[in-house]
PDB file of C-alpha atoms in Angstrom:
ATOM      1  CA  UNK A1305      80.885 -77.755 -43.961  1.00  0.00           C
ATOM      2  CA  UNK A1306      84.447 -76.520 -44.634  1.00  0.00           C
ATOM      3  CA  UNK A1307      86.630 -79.107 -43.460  1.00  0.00           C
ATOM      4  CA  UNK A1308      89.923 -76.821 -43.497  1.00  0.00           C
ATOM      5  CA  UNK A1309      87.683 -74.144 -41.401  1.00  0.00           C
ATOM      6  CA  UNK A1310      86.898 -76.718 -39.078  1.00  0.00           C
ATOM      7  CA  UNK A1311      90.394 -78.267 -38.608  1.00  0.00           C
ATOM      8  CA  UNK A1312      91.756 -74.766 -37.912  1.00  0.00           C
ATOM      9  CA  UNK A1313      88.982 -73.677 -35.841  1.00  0.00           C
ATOM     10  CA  UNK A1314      89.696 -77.359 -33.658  1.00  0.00           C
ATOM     11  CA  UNK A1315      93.204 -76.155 -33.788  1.00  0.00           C
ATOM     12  CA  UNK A1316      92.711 -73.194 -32.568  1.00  0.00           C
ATOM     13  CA  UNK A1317      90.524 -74.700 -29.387  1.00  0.00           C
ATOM     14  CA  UNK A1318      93.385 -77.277 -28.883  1.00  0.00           C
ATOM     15  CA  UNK A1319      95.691 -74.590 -28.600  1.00  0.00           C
ATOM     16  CA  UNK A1320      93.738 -72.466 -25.969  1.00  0.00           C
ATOM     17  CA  UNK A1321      93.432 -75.346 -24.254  1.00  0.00           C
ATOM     18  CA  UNK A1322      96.454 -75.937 -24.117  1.00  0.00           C
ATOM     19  CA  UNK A1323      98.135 -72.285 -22.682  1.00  0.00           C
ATOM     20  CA  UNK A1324      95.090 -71.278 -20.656  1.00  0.00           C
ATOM     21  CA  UNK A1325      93.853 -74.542 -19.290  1.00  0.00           C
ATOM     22  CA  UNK A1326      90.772 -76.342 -19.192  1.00  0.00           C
ATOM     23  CA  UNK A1327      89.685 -74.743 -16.772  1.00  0.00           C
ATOM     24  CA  UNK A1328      90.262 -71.108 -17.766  1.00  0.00           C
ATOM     25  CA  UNK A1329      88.682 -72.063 -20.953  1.00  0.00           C
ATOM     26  CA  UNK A1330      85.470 -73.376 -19.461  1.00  0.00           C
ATOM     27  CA  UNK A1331      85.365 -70.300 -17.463  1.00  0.00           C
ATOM     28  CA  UNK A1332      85.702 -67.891 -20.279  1.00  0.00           C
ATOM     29  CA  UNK A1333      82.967 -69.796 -22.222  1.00  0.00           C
ATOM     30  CA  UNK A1334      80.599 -69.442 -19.273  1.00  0.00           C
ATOM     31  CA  UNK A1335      81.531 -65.861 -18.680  1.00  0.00           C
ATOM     32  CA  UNK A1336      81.198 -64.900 -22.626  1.00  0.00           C
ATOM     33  CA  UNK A1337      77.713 -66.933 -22.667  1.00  0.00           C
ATOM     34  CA  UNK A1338      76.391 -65.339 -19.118  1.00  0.00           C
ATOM     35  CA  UNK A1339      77.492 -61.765 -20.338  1.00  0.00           C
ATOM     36  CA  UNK A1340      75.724 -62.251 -23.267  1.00  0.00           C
ATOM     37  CA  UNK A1341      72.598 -63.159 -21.659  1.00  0.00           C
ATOM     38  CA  UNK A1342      72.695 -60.078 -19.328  1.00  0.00           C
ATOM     39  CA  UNK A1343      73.166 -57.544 -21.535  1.00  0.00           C
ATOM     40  CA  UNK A1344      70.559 -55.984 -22.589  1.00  0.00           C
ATOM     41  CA  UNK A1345      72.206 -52.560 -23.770  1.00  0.00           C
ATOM     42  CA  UNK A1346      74.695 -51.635 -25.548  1.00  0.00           C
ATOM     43  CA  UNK A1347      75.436 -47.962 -24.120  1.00  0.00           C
ATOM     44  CA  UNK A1348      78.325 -46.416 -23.333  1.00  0.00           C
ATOM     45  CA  UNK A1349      77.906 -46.280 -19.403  1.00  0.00           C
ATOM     46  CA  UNK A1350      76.811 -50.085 -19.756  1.00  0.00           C
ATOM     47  CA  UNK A1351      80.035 -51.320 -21.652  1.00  0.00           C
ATOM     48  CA  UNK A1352      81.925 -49.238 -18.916  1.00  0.00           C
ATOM     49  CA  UNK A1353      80.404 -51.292 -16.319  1.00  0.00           C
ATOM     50  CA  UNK A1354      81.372 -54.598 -18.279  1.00  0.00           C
ATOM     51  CA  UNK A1355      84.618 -53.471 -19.028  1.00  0.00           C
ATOM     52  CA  UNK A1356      85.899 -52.956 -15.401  1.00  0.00           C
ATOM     53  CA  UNK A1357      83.951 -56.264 -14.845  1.00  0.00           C
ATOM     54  CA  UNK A1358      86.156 -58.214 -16.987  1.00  0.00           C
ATOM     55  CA  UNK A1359      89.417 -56.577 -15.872  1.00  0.00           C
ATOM     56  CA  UNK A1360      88.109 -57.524 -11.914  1.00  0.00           C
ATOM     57  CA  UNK A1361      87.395 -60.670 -13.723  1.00  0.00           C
ATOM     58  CA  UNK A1362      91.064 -61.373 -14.608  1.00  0.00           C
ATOM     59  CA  UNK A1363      92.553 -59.903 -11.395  1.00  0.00           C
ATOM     60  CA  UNK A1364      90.371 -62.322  -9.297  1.00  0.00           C
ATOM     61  CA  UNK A1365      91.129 -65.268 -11.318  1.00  0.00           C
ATOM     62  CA  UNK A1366      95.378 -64.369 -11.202  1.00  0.00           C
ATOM     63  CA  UNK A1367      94.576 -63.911  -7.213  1.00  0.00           C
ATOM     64  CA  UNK A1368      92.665 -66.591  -6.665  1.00  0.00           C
ATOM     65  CA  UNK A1369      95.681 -68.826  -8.713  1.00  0.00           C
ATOM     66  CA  UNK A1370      97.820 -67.799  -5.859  1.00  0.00           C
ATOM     67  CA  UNK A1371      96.143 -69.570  -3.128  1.00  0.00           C
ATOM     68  CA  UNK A1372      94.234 -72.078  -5.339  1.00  0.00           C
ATOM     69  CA  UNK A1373      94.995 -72.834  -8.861  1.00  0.00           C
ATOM     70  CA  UNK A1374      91.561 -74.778  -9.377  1.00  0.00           C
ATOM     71  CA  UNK A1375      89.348 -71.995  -8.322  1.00  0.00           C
ATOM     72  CA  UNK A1376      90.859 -69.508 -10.620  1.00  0.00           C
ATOM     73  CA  UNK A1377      88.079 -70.278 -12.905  1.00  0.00           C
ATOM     74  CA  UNK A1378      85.607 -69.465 -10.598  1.00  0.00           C
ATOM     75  CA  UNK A1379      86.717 -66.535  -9.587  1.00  0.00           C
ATOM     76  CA  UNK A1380      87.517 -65.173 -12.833  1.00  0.00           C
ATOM     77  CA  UNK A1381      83.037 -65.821 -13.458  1.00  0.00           C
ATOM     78  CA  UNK A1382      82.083 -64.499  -9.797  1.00  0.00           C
ATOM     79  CA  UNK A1383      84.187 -61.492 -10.522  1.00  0.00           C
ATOM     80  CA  UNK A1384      82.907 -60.648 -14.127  1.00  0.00           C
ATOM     81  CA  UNK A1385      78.888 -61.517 -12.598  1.00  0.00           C
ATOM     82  CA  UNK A1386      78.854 -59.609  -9.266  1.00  0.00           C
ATOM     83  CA  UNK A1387      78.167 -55.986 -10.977  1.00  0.00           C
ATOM     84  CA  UNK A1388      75.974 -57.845 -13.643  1.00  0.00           C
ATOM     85  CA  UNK A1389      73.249 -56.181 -12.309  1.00  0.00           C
ATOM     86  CA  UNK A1390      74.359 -52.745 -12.166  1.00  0.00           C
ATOM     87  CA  UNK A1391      73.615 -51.484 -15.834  1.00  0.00           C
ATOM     88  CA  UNK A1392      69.796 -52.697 -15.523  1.00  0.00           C
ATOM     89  CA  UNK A1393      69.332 -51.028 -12.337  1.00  0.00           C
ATOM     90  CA  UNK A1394      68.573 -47.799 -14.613  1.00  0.00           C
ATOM     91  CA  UNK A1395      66.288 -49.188 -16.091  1.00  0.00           C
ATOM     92  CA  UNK A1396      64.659 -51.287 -13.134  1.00  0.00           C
ATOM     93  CA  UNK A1397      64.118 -48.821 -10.514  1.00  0.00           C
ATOM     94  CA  UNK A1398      64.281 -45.361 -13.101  1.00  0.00           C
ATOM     95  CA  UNK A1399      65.446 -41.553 -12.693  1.00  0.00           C
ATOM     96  CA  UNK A1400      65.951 -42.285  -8.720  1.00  0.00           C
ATOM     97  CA  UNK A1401      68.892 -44.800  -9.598  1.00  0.00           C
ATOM     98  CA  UNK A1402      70.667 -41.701 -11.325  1.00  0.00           C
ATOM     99  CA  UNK A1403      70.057 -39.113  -8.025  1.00  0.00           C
ATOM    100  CA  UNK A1404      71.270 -42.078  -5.392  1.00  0.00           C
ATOM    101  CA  UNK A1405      74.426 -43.117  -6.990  1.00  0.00           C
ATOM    102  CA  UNK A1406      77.772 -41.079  -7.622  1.00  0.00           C
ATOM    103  CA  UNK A1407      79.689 -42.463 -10.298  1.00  0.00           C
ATOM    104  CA  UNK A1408      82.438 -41.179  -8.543  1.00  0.00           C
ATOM    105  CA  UNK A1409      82.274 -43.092  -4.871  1.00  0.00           C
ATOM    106  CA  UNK A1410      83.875 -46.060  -4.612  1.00  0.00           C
ATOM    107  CA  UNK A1411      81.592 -49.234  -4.621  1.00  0.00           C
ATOM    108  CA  UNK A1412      80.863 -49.651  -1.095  1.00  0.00           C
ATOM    109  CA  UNK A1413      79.740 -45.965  -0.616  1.00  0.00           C
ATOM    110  CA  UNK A1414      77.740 -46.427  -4.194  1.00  0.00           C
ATOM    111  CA  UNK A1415      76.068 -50.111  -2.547  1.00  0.00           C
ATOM    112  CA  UNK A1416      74.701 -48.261   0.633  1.00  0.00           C
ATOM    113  CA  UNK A1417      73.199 -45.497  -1.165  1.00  0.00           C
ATOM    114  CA  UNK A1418      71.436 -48.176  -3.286  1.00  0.00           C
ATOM    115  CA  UNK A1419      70.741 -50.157  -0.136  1.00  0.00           C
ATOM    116  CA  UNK A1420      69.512 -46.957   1.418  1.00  0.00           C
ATOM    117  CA  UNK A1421      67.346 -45.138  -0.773  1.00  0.00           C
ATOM    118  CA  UNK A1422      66.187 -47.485  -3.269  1.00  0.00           C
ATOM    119  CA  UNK A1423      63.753 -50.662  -2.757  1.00  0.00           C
ATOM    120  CA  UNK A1424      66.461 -52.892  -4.582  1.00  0.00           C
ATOM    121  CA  UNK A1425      69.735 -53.163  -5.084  1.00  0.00           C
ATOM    122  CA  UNK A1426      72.377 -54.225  -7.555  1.00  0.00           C
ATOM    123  CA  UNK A1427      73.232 -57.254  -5.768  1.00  0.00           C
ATOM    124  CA  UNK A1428      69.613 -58.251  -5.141  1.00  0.00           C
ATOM    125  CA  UNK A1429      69.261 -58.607  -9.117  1.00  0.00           C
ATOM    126  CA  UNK A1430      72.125 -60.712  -9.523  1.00  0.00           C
ATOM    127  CA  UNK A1431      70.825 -62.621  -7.083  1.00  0.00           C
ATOM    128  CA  UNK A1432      67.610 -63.202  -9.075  1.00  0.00           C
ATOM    129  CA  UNK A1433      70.007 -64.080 -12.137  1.00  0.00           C
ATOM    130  CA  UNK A1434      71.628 -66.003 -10.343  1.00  0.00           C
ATOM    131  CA  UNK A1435      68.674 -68.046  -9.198  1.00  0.00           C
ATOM    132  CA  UNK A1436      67.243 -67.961 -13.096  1.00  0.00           C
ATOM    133  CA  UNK A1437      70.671 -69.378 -14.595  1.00  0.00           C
ATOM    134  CA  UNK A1438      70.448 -71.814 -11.735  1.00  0.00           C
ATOM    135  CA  UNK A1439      74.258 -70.855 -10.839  1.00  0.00           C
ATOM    136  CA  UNK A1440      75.893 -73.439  -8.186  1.00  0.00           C
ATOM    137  CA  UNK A1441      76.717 -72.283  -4.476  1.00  0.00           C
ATOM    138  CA  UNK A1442      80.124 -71.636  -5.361  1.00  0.00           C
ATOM    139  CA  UNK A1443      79.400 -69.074  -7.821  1.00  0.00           C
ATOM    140  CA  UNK A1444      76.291 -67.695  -6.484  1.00  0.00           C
ATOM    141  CA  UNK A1445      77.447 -67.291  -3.145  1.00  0.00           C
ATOM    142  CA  UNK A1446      80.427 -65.224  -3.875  1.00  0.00           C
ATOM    143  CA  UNK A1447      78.269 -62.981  -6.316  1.00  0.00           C
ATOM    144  CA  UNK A1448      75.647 -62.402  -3.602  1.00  0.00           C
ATOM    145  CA  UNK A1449      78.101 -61.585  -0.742  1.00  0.00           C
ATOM    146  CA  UNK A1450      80.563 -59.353  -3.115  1.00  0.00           C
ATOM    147  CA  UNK A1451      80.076 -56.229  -0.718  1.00  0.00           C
ATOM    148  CA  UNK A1452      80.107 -58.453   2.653  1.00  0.00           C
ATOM    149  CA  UNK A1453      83.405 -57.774   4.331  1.00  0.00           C
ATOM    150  CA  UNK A1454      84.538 -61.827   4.410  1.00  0.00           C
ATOM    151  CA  UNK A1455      86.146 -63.781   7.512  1.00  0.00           C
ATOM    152  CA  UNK A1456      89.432 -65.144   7.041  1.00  0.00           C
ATOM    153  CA  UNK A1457      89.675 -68.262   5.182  1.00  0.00           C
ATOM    154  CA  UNK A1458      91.613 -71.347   5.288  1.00  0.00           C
ATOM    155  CA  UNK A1459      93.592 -73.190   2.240  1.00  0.00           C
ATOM    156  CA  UNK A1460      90.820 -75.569   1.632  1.00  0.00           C
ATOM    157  CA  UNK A1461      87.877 -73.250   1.782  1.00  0.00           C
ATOM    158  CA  UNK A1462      87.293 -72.792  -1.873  1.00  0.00           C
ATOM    159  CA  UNK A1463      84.257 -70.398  -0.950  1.00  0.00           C
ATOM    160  CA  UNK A1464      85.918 -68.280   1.662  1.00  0.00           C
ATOM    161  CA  UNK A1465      88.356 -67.704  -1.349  1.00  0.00           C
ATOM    162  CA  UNK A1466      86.228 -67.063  -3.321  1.00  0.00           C
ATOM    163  CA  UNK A1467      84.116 -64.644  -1.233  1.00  0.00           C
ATOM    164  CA  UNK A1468      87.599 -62.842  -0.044  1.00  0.00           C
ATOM    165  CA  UNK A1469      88.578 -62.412  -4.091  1.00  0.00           C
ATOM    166  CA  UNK A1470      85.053 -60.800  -4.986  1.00  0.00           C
ATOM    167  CA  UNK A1471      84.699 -58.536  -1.851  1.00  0.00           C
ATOM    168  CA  UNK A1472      88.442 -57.263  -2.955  1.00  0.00           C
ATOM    169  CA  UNK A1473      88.339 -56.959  -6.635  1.00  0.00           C
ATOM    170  CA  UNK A1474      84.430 -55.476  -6.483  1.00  0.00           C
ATOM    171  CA  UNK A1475      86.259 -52.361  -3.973  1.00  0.00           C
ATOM    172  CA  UNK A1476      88.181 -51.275  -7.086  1.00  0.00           C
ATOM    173  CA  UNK A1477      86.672 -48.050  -8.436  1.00  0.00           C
ATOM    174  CA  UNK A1478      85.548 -47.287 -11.687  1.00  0.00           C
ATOM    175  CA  UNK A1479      86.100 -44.028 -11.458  1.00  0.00           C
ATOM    176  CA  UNK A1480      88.638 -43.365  -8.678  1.00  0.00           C
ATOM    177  CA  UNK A1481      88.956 -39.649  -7.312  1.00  0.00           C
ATOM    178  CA  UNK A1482      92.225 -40.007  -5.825  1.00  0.00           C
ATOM    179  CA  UNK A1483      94.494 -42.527  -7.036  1.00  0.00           C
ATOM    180  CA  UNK A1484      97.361 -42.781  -4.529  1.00  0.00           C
ATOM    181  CA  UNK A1485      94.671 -42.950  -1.841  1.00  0.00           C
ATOM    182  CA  UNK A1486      93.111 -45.690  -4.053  1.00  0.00           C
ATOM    183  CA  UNK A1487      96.374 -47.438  -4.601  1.00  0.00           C
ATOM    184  CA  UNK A1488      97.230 -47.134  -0.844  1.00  0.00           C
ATOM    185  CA  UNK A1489      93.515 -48.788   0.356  1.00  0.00           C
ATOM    186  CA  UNK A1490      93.692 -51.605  -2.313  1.00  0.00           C
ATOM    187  CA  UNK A1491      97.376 -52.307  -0.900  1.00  0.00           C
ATOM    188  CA  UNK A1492      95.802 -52.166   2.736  1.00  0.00           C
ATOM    189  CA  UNK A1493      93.425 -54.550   1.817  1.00  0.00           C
ATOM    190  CA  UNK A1494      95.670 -56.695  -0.395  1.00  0.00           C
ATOM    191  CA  UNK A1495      97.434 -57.011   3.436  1.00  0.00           C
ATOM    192  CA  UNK A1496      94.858 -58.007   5.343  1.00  0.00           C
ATOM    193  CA  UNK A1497      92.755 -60.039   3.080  1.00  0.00           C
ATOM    194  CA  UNK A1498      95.674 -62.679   1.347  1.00  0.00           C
ATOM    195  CA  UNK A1499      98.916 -61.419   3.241  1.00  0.00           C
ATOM    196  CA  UNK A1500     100.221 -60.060   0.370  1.00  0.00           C
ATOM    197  CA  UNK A1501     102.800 -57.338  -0.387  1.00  0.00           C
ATOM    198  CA  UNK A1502     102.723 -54.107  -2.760  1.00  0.00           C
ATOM    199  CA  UNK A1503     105.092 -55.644  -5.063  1.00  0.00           C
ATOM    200  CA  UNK A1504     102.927 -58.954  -4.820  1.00  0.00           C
ATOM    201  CA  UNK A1505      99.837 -56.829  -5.691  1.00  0.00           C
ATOM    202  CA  UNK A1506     101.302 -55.053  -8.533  1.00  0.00           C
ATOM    203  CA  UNK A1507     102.738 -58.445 -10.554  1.00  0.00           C
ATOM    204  CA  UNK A1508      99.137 -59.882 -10.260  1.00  0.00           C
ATOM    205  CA  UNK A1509      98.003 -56.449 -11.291  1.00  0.00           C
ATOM    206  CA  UNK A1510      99.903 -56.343 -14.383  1.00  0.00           C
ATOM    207  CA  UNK A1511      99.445 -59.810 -15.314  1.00  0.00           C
ATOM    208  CA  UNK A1512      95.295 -59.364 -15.023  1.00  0.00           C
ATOM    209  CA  UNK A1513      96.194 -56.433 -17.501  1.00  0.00           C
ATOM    210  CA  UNK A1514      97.924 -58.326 -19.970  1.00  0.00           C
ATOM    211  CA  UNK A1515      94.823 -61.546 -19.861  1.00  0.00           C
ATOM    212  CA  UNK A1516      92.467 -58.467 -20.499  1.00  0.00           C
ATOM    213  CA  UNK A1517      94.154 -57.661 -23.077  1.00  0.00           C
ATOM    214  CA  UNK A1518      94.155 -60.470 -24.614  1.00  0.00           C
ATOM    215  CA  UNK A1519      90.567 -61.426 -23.879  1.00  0.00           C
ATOM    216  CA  UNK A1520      89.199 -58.063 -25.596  1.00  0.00           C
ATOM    217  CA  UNK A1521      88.449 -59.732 -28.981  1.00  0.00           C
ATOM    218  CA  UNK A1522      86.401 -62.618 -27.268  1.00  0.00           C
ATOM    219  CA  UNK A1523      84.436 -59.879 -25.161  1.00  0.00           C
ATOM    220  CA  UNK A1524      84.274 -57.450 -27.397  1.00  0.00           C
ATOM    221  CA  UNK A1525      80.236 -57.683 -26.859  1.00  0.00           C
ATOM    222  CA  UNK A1526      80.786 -55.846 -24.114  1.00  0.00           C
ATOM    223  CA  UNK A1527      83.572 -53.225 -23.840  1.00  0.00           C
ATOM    224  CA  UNK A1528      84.071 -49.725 -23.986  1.00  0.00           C
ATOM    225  CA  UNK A1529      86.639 -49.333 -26.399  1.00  0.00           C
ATOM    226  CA  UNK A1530      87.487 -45.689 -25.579  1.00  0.00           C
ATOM    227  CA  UNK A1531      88.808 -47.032 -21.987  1.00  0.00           C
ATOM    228  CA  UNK A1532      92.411 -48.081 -22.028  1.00  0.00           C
ATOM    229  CA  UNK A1533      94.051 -50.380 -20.154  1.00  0.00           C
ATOM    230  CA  UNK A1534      96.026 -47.435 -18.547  1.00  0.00           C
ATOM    231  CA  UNK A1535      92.550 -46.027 -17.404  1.00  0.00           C
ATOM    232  CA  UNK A1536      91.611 -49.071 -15.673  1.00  0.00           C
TER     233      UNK A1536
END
């Protein structure tokens, strides 16, 4: 071994520790590891998926930090797992995937046509990975009730939180026909979700921005690089 590569590599650890936290850290580790083993393409379409998974991924972790800073980790792996199903649905269930869903709807209007036409849906495979990686409740529960409007929760309700974080940050488009419209829903729901306020939304939206940023070289595994932040 290479002693200086190993003191600057523990140096390098100490120091993430140290400005994300532990538990960031822990939860970027399981997300990098769980992406990993769920990929099982590298295509464009797939990488787009992942991509707008990760930047959900940071936006529920920095909302999730406002009502709970301990959870943030969780949220940050429910958010990047929920749609971990979506690129082998292709694959899974064939041709009739590609005639059901419209990159274009938003994700509830793309879930029912899954849930309506097809024998399977997104959701129910992340349930089965779910139940293969042997996730706990408070991950798996959140992942499997991602497009489940959620009941109000209260400060201590870790997976209320977590469920309320997922349902929002999953009913971001990919691929959004409208934006204003867009912006004005995800400010609706911002409202009656957390009690938050435009200006509220927009400071945790550009902070999740800047983590992705930062967090591209760790997932680069998965990302579309031709999608820029702006995009998103």
């Amino acid at each position: 071994f290479d002693n200086d590569k190993l003191t600057d590599l523990a140096t390098k650890i100490e120091r993430a520790a140290v400005l994300l936290g532990m538990d960031r850290l822990k939860a970027l580790a399981l997300g990098f590891h769980l992406s990993k083993a769920a990929t099982s393409s590298a295509g464009t379409s797939t990488k787009r998926v992942w991509t707008l998974s990760l930047f959900r991924a940071c936006l529920a972790a920095r909302l999730a930090e406002k009502f709970d800073p301990k959870a943030s980790g969780e949220a940050f792996v429910v958010a990047l797992m929920s749609d971990a199903g979506l690129p082998l649905m292709p694959g899974l269930v064939g041709d009739r995937f590609i005639e059901v869903v419209n990159d274009h709807d938003t994700p509830d209007v793309q879930y029912r046509a899954e849930f309506g036409s097809l024998p399977f849906t997104h959701v129910d495979v992340a349930t089965a990975m779910c139940k293969l990686w042997n996730l706990p409740e408070v991950l798996r529960k959140p992942i499997v009730a991602h497009h489940t409007r959620p009941q109000s929760f209260t400060k201590d309700d870790t997976l209320g939180l977590l469920h309320a974080v997922a349902y929002f940050v999953g009913s971001i488009p990919a691929q959004p026909p409208e934006y204003q419209d867009i912006a004005n829903d995800t400010a609706t729901q911002a409202r009656a979700l957390f009690n938050l306020k435009t200006p509220e939304v927009r400071t945790i939206t550009d902070q999740a921005a800047h983590d992705l940023d930062a967090y591209k070289e760790f997932f680069q595994h998965i990302l579309d690089e031709t999608m820029s932040l702006d995009a998103i």
